[in-house]
CSV table of C-alpha atoms in Angstrom, one decimal:
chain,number,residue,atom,x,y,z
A,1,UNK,CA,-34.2,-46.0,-1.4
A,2,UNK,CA,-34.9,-42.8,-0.5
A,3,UNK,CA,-37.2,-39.5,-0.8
A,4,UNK,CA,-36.6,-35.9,-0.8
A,5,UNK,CA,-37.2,-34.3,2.1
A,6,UNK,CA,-37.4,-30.2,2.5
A,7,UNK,CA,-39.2,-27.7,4.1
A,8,UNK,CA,-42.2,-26.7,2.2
A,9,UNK,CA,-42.2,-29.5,0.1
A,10,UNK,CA,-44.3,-32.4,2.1
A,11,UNK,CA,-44.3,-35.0,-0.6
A,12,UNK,CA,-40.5,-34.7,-2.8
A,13,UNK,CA,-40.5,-37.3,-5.3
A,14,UNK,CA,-37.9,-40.3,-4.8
A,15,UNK,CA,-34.1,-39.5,-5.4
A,16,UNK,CA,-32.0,-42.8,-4.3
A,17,UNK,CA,-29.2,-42.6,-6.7
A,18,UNK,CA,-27.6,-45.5,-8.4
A,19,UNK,CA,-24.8,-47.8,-6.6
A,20,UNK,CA,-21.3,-47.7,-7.8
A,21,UNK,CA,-19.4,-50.2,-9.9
A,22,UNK,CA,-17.7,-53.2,-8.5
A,23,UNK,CA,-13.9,-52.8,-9.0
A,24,UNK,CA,-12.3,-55.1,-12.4
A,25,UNK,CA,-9.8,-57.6,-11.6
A,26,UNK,CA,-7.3,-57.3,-14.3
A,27,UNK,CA,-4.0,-59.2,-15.1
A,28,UNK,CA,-1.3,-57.4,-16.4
A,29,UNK,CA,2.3,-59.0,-17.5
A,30,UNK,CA,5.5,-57.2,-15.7
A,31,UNK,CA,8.9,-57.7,-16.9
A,32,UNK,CA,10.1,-56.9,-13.4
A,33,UNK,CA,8.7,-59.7,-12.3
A,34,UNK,CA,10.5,-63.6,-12.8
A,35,UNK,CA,8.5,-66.0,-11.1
A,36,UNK,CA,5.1,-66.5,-9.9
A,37,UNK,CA,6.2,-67.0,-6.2
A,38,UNK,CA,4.0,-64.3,-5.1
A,39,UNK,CA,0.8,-65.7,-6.0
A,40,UNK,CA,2.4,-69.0,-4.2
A,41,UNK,CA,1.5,-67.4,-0.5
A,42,UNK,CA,-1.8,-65.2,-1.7
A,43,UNK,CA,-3.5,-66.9,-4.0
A,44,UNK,CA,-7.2,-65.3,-3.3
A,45,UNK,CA,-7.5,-61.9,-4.7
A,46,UNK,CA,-11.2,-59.9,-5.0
A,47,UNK,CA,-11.7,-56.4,-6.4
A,48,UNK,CA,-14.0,-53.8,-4.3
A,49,UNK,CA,-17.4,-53.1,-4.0
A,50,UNK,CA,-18.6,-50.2,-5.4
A,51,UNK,CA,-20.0,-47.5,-2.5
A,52,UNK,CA,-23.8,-47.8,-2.4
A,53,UNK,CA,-25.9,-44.8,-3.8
A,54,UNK,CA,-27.2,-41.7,-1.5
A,55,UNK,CA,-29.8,-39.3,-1.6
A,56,UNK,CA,-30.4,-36.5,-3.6
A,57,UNK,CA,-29.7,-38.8,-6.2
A,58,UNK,CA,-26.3,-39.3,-6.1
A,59,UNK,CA,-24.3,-41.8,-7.7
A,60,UNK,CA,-22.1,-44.1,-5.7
A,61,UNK,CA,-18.6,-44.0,-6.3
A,62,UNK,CA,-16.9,-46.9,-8.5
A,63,UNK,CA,-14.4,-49.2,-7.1
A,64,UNK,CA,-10.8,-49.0,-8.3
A,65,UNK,CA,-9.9,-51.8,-10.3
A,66,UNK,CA,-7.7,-54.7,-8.7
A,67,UNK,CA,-4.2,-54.9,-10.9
A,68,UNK,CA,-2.5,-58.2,-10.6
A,69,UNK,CA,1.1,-58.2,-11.7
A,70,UNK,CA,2.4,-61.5,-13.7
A,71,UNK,CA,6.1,-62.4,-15.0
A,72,UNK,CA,5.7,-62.2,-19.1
A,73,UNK,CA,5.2,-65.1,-20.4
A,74,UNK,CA,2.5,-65.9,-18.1
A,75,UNK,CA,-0.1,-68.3,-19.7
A,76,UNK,CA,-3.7,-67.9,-17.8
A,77,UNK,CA,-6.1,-71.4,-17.5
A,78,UNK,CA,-9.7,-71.5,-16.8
A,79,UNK,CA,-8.8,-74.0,-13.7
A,80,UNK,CA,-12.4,-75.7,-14.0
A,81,UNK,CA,-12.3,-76.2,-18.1
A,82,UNK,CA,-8.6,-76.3,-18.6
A,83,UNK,CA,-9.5,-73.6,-21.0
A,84,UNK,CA,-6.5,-71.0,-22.3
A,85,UNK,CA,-8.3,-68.0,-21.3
A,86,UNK,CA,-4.9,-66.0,-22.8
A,87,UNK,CA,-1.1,-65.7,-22.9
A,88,UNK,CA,0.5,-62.6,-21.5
A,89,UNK,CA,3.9,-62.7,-23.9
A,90,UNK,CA,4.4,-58.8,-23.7
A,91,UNK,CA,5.2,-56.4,-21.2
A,92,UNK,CA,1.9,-54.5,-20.8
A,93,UNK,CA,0.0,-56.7,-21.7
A,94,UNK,CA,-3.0,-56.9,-20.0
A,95,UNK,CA,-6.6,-58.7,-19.3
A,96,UNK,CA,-9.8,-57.8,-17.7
A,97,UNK,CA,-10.2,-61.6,-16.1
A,98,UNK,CA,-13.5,-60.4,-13.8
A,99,UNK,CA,-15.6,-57.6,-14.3
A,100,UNK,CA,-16.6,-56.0,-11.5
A,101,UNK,CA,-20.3,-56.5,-11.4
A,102,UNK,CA,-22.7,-53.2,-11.9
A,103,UNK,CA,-24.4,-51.3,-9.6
A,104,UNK,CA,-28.4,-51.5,-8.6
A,105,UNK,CA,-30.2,-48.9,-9.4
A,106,UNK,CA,-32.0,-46.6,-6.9
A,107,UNK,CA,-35.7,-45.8,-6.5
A,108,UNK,CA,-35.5,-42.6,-8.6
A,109,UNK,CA,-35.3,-45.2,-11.4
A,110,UNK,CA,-38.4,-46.7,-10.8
A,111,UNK,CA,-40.3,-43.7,-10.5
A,112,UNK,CA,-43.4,-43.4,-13.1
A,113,UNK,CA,-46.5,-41.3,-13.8
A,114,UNK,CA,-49.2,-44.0,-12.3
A,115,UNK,CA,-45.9,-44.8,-9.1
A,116,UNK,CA,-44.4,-41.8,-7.9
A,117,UNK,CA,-43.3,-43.0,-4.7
A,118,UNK,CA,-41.8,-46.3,-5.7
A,119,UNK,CA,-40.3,-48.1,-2.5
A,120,UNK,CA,-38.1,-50.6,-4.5
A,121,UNK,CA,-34.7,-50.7,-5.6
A,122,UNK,CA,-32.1,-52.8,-6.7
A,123,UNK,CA,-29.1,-55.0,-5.3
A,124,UNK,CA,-25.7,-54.7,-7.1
A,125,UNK,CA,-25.0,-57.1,-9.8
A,126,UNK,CA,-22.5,-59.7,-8.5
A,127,UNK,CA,-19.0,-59.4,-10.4
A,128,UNK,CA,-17.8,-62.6,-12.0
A,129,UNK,CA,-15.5,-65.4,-9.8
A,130,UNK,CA,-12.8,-67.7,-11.0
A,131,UNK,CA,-10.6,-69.9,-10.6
A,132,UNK,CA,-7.8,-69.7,-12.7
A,133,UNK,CA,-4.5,-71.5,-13.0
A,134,UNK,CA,-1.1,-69.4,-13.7
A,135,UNK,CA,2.0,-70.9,-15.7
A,136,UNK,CA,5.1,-69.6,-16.5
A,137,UNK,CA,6.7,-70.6,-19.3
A,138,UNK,CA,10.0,-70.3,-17.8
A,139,UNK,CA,13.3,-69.2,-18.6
A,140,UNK,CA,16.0,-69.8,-16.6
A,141,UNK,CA,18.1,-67.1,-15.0
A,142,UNK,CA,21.0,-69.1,-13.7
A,143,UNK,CA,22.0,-72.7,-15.1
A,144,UNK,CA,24.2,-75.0,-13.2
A,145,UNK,CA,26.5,-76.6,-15.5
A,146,UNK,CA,29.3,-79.5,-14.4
A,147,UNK,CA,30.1,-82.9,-15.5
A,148,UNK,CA,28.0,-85.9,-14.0
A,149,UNK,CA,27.8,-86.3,-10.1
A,150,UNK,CA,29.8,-83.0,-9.6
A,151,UNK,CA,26.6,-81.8,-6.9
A,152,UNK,CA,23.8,-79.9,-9.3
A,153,UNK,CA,20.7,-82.1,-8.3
A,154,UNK,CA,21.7,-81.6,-4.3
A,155,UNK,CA,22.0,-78.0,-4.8
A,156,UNK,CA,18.9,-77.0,-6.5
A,157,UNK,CA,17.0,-79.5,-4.1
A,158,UNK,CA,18.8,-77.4,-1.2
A,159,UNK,CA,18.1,-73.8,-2.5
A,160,UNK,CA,14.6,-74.2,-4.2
A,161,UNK,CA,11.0,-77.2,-4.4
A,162,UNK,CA,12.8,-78.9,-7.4
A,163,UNK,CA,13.1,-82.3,-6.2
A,164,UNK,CA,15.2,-84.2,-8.8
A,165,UNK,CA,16.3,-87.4,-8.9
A,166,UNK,CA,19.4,-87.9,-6.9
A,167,UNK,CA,22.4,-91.0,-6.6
A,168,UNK,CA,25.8,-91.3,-6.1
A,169,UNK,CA,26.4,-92.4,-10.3
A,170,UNK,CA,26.6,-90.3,-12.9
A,171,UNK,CA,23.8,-88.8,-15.4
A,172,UNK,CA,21.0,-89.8,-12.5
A,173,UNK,CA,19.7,-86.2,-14.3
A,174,UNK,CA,18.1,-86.9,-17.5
A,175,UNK,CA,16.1,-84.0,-18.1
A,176,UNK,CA,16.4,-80.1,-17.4
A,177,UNK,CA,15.3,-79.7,-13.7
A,178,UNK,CA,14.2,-75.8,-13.1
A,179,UNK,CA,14.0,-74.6,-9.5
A,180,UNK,CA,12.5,-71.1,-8.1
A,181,UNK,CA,14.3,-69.5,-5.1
A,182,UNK,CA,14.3,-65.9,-3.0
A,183,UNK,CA,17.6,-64.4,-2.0
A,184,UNK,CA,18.1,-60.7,-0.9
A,185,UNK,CA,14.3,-60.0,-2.1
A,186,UNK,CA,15.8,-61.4,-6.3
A,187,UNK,CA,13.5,-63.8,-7.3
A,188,UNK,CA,15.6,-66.1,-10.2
A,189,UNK,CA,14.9,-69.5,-12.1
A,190,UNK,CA,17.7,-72.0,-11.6
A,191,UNK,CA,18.2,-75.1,-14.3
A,192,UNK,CA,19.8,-78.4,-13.2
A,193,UNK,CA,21.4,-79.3,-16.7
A,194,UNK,CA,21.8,-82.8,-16.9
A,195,UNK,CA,26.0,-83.4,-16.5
A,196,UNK,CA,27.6,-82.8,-19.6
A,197,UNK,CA,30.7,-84.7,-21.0
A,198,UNK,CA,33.9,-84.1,-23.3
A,199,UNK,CA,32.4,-83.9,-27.2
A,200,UNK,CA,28.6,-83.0,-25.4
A,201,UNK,CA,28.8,-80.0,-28.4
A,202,UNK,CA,28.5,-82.8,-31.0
A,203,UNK,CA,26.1,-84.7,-29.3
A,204,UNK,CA,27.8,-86.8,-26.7
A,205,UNK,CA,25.7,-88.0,-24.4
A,206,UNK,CA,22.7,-85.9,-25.7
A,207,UNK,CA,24.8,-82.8,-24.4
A,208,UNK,CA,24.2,-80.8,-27.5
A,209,UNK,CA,20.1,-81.2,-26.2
A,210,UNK,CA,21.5,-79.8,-22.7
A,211,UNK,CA,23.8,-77.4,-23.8
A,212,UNK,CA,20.3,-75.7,-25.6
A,213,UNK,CA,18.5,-75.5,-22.4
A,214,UNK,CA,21.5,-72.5,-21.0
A,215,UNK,CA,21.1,-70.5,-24.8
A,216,UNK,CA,19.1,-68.1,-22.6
A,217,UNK,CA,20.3,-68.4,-19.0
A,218,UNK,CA,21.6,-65.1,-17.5
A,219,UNK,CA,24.2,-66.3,-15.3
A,220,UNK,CA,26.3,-69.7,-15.5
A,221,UNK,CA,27.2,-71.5,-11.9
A,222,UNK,CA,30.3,-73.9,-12.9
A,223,UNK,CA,30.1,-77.2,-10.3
A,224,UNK,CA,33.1,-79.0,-9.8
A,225,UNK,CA,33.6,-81.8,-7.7
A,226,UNK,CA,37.5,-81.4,-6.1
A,227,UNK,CA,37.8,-85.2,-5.3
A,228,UNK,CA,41.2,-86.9,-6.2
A,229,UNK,CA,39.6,-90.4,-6.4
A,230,UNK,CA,37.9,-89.0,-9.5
A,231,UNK,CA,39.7,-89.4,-13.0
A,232,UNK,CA,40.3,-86.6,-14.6
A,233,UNK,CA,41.7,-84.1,-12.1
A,234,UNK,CA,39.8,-81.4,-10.7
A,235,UNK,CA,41.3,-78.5,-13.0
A,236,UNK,CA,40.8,-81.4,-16.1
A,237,UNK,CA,37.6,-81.4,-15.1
A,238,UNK,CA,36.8,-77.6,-15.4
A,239,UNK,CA,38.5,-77.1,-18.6
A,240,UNK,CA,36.6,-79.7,-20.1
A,241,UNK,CA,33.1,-78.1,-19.6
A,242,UNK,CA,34.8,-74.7,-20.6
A,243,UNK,CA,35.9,-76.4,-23.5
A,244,UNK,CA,32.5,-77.4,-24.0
A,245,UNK,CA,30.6,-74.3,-23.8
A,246,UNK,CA,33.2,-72.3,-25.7
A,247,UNK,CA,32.9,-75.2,-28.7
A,248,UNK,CA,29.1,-75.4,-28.5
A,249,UNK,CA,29.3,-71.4,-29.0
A,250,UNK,CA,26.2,-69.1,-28.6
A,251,UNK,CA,28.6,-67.0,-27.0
A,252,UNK,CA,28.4,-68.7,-23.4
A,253,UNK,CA,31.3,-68.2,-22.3
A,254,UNK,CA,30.8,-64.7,-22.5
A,255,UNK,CA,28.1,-64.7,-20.0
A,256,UNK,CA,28.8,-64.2,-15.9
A,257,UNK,CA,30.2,-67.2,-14.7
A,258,UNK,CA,30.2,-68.1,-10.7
A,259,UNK,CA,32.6,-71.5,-10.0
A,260,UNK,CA,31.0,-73.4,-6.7
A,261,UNK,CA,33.4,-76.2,-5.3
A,262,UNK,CA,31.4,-78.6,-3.8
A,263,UNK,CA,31.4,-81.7,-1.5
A,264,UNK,CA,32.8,-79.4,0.9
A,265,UNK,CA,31.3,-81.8,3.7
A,266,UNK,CA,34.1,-84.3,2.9
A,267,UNK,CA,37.4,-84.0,5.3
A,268,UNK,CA,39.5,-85.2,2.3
A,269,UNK,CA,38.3,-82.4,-0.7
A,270,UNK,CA,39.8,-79.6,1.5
A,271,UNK,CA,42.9,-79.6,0.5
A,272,UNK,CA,42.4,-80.2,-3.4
A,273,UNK,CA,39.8,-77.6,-3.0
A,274,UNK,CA,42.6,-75.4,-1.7
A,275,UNK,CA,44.8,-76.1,-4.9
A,276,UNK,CA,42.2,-75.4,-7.5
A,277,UNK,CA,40.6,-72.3,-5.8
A,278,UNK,CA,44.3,-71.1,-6.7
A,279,UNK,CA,44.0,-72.0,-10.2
A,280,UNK,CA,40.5,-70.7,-11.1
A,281,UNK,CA,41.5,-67.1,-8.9
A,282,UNK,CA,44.3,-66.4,-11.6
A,283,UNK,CA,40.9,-66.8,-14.1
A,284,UNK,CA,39.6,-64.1,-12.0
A,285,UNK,CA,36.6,-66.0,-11.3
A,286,UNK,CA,34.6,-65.7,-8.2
A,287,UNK,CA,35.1,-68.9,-6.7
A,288,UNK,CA,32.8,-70.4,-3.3
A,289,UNK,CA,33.4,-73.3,-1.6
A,290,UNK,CA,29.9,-75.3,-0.8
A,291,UNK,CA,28.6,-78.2,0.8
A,292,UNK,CA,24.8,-78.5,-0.2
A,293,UNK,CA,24.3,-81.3,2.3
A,294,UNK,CA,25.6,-79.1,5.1
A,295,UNK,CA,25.1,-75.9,3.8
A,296,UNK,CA,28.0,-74.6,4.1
A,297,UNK,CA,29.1,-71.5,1.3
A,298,UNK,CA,25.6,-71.5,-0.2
A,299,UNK,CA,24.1,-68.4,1.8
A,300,UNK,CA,27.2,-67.1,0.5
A,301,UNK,CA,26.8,-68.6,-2.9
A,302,UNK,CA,23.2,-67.2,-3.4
A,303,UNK,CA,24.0,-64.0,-2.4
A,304,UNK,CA,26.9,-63.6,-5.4
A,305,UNK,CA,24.2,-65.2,-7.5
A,306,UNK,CA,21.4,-62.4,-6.8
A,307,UNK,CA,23.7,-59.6,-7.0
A,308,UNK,CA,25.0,-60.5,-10.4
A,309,UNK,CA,21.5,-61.0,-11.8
A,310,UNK,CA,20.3,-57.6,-10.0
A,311,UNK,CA,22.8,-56.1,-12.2
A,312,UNK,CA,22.4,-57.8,-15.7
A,313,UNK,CA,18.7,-57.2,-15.6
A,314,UNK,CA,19.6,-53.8,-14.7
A,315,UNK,CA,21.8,-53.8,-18.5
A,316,UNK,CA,18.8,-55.4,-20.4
A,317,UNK,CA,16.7,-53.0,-18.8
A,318,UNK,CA,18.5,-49.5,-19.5
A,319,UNK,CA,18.1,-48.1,-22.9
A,320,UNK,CA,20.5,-48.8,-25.3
């Protein structure tokens, strides 16, 4: 509210300008972005107000709108109605999911011939509030692939949430497990595939089920368990899940492949360890030796892991 005031003129008519517009809180999907980890640690986010209106009829400025950035294939829920408010599948794409709430109008608005001097004027509108729900309908970046009880579930539950199911007896994993880590400031999506087994491409064991959860993975982490109390051998055992994947095609083998020897803990797997990591380094395979119970070799491990994903997103992402 507010009246103009100059020399000469005693009674200037009213000119309190209009308040600004609240800032819109939009939602836009980014396909540099994998997970939703981010909104994990903030999860409160409110636009500006706009700046109130001035004399001389000015105007208050507008707020600048708040941009929240999403993976793609972020589905957005109505947290209170369970409502699918939309589904960002594109990169780009974009929704205004509160409009920032209008300004109030000054006194000069009120101003008529019978009130000239009007001493009222309005509050901004409130912008709208939510509480929305985010899911990702993810896809994996890295799946770990071995035969049954070769150390998948105790990895993922040591490098990410996922808490799967874990026993010392083979296919304790039933169903895909997905697990979301940060290493080196790389966000990546890692599957437990349930264990697969020799003839898993024609069904054995439900492994042609498992073998379509890696179709899209990014980067293959090859478990083996070195243990001589376990029939087959160690090297039997690798070249039956390569056997696998290469029969099963979708041209798997073809993808980055990182071998982890694990159960590194046990006094007894050093030495076997020793005698395959000399097998698989003629493969020219990086090779780490791991103990997820201890941690020892997984720093290591993830680090190899984030590096090679840096740089096949960087290849999907140039132009062809």
């Amino acid at each position: 509210m507010s009246f103009r005031r100059e020399a000469f003129v005693p009674k200037g008519g009213p000119d309190g300008g209009d308040g600004g517009k609240g800032g819109d809180v939009i939602i836009r999907a980014d396909n540099g972005l994998h997970t939703l980890l981010d909104h994990q640690y903030q999860q409160l986010y409110r636009a500006k107000n706009g700046a109130p209106g001035s004399g001389k009829n000015k105007t208050g400025k507008s707020a600048e709108d708040l941009v929240i950035s999403v993976p793609v294939g972020t589905q957005i829920f109505n947290n209170i109605t369970d409502e699918l408010i939309t589904d960002l599948n594109e990169n780009g794409a974009q929704v205004v999911i509160a409009p920032g709430g209008d300004g109030g109008r000054g006194n000069a608005r009120f101003a008529t011939p019978r009130n000239r001097a009007p001493r009222k004027c309005e509050e901004g509108w409130p912008g709208l509030e939510l509480e929305l729900r985010l899911e990702l309908k993810l896809m994996a970046d890295v799946g770990l692939v071995g035969l049954p009880n070769a150390g998948k579930s105790t990895l993922i539950s040591s490098v990410s949430n996922a808490r799967p199911k874990i026993a010392d007896y083979p296919f304790t994993t039933k169903v895909p497990n997905l697990g979301v880590t940060r290493t080196a400031g790389v966000d990546f999506v890692i599957a437990d595939i349930p264990g697969l087994i020799e003839g898993a491409h024609h069904g054995a064991g439900m492994g042609d089920r498992f073998l379509r959860h890696i179709e899209r993975t990014v980067i293959l982490v090859h478990l083996i368990d070195p243990s001589e109390i376990v029939e087959p051998d160690a090297q039997m055992r690798f070249n039956i899940i390569m056997n696998e994947l290469e029969s099963y095609g979708k041209d798997l083998l073809h993808r980055p492949m990182i071998v982890a020897i694990t159960k590194m803990d046990l006094p007894e797997n050093e030495i076997p360890a020793r005698e395959l990591e000399k097998v698989l380094a003629k493969k020219k395979l990086p090779v780490y030796k791991i103990s997820a119970v201890t941690g020892q070799g997984v720093r290591q491990l993830l680090n190899k892991i984030a590096k090679t994903l840096s740089i096949e997103r960087q290849k999907s992402d140039s132009p062809q």
